XYZ file of C-alpha atoms in Angstrom:
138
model
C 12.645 -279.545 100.792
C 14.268 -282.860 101.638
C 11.582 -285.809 102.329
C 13.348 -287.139 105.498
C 13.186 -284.461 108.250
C 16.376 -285.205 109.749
C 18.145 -284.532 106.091
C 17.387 -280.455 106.281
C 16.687 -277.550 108.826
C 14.134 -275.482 108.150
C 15.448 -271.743 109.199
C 13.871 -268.194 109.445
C 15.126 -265.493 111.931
C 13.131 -262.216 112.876
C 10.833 -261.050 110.215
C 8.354 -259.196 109.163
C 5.569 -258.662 112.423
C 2.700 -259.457 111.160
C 3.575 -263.199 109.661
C 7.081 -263.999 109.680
C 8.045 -267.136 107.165
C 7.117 -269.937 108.893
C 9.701 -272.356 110.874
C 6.625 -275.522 110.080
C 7.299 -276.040 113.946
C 9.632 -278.565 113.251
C 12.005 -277.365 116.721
C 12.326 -281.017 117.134
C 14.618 -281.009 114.148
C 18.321 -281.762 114.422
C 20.773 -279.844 111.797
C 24.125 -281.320 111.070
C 25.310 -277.551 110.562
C 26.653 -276.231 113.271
C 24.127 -273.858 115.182
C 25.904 -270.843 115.176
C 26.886 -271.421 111.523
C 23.133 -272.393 110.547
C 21.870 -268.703 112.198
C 24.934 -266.633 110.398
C 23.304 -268.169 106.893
C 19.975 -267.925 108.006
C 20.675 -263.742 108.705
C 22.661 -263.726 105.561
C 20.294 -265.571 103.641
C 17.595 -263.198 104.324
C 19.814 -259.839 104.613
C 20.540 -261.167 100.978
C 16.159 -261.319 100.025
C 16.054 -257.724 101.688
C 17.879 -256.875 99.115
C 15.359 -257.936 96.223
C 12.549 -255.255 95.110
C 9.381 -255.661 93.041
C 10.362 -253.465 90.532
C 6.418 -251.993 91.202
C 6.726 -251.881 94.843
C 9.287 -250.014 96.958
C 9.499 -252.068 99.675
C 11.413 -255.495 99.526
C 9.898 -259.104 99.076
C 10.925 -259.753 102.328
C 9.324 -257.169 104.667
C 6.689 -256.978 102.004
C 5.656 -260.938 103.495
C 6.237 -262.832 99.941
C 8.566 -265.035 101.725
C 6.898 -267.861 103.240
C 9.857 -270.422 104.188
C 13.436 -270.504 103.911
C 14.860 -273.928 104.290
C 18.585 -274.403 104.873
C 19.443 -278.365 104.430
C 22.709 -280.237 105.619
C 24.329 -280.081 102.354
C 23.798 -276.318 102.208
C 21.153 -276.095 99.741
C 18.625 -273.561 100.090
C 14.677 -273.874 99.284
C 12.820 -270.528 99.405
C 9.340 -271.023 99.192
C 7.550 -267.660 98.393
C 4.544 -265.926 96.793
C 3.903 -263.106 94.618
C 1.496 -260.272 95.279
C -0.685 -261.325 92.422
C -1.075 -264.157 89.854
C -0.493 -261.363 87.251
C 2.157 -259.086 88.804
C 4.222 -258.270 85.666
C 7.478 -259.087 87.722
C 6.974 -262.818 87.896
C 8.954 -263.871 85.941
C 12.161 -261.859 87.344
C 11.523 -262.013 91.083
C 12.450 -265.866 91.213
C 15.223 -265.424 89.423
C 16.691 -262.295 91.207
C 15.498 -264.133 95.031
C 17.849 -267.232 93.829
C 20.783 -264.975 92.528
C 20.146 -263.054 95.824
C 20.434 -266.176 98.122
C 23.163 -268.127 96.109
C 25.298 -264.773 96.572
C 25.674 -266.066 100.667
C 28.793 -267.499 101.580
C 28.395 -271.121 102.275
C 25.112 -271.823 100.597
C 24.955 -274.494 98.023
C 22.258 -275.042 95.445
C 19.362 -272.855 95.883
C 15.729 -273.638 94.662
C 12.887 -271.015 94.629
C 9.183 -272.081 94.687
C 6.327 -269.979 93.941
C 3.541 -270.874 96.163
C 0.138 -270.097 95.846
C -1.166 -270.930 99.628
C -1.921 -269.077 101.575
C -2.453 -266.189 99.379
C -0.363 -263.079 99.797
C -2.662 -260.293 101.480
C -1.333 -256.450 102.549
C -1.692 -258.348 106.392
C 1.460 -260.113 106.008
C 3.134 -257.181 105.668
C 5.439 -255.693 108.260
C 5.637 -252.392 110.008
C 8.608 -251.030 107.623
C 6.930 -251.849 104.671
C 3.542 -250.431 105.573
C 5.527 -247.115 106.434
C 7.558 -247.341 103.208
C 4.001 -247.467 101.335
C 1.965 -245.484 103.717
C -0.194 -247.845 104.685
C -1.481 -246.946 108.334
């Protein structure tokens, strides 16, 4: 993420119910992207993560609640900050790798950056309706 808050936009559109990636409340932001060019990205950007599976898990990272923040700057680059289900899960090394080929496949994004992120951790609560229902959870 850029240090000076008018260099990026932080953007996230409808997701997952039960904790959606967070926005950081930073409405006061201005974005030199045009607004109705920032929102196509933004639903591209995470059309594109709905497309990204732990290989364990069939539900994807993004309705599972691994991503925590997607952050669109003025130059186009992309920071995803996300989470894994576990310190151990086997796919850790992958996922990153397959969320940044996933977002850098968007028209118009520039350089993308994936964090893992440890806090908060992930919990089954941060899941959303479609994923519970994919895995039965009710």
């Amino acid at each position: 993420m850029m240090d000076d808050p008018k260099d990026s936009k932080e953007a996230v559109a409808d997701g997952p119910a039960e904790a959606p990636p967070a926005t950081g409340g930073e409405a006061a932001k201005a974005s030199a992207l045009p607004e109705g060019e920032l929102a196509r990205m933004t639903d591209d950007i995470i059309a594109a993560l709905k497309t990204v599976f732990d290989p364990e898990i069939p539900a994807d990272i993004y309705e599972l609640g691994l991503v925590y923040k997607i952050d669109v700057a003025d130059d186009r680059a992309v920071t995803v900050d996300m989470t894994l289900t576990t310190p151990n899960c086997p796919a850790a090394q992958e996922l990153p790798v397959n969320v940044e080929n996933a977002v850098a496949s968007v028209a118009g994004v520039g350089a993308v950056k994936v964090n893992i992120v440890w806090e908060p951790p992930w919990d089954p609560s941060r899941m959303s309706d479609e994923a519970r229902s994919v895995l039965n959870m009710w």
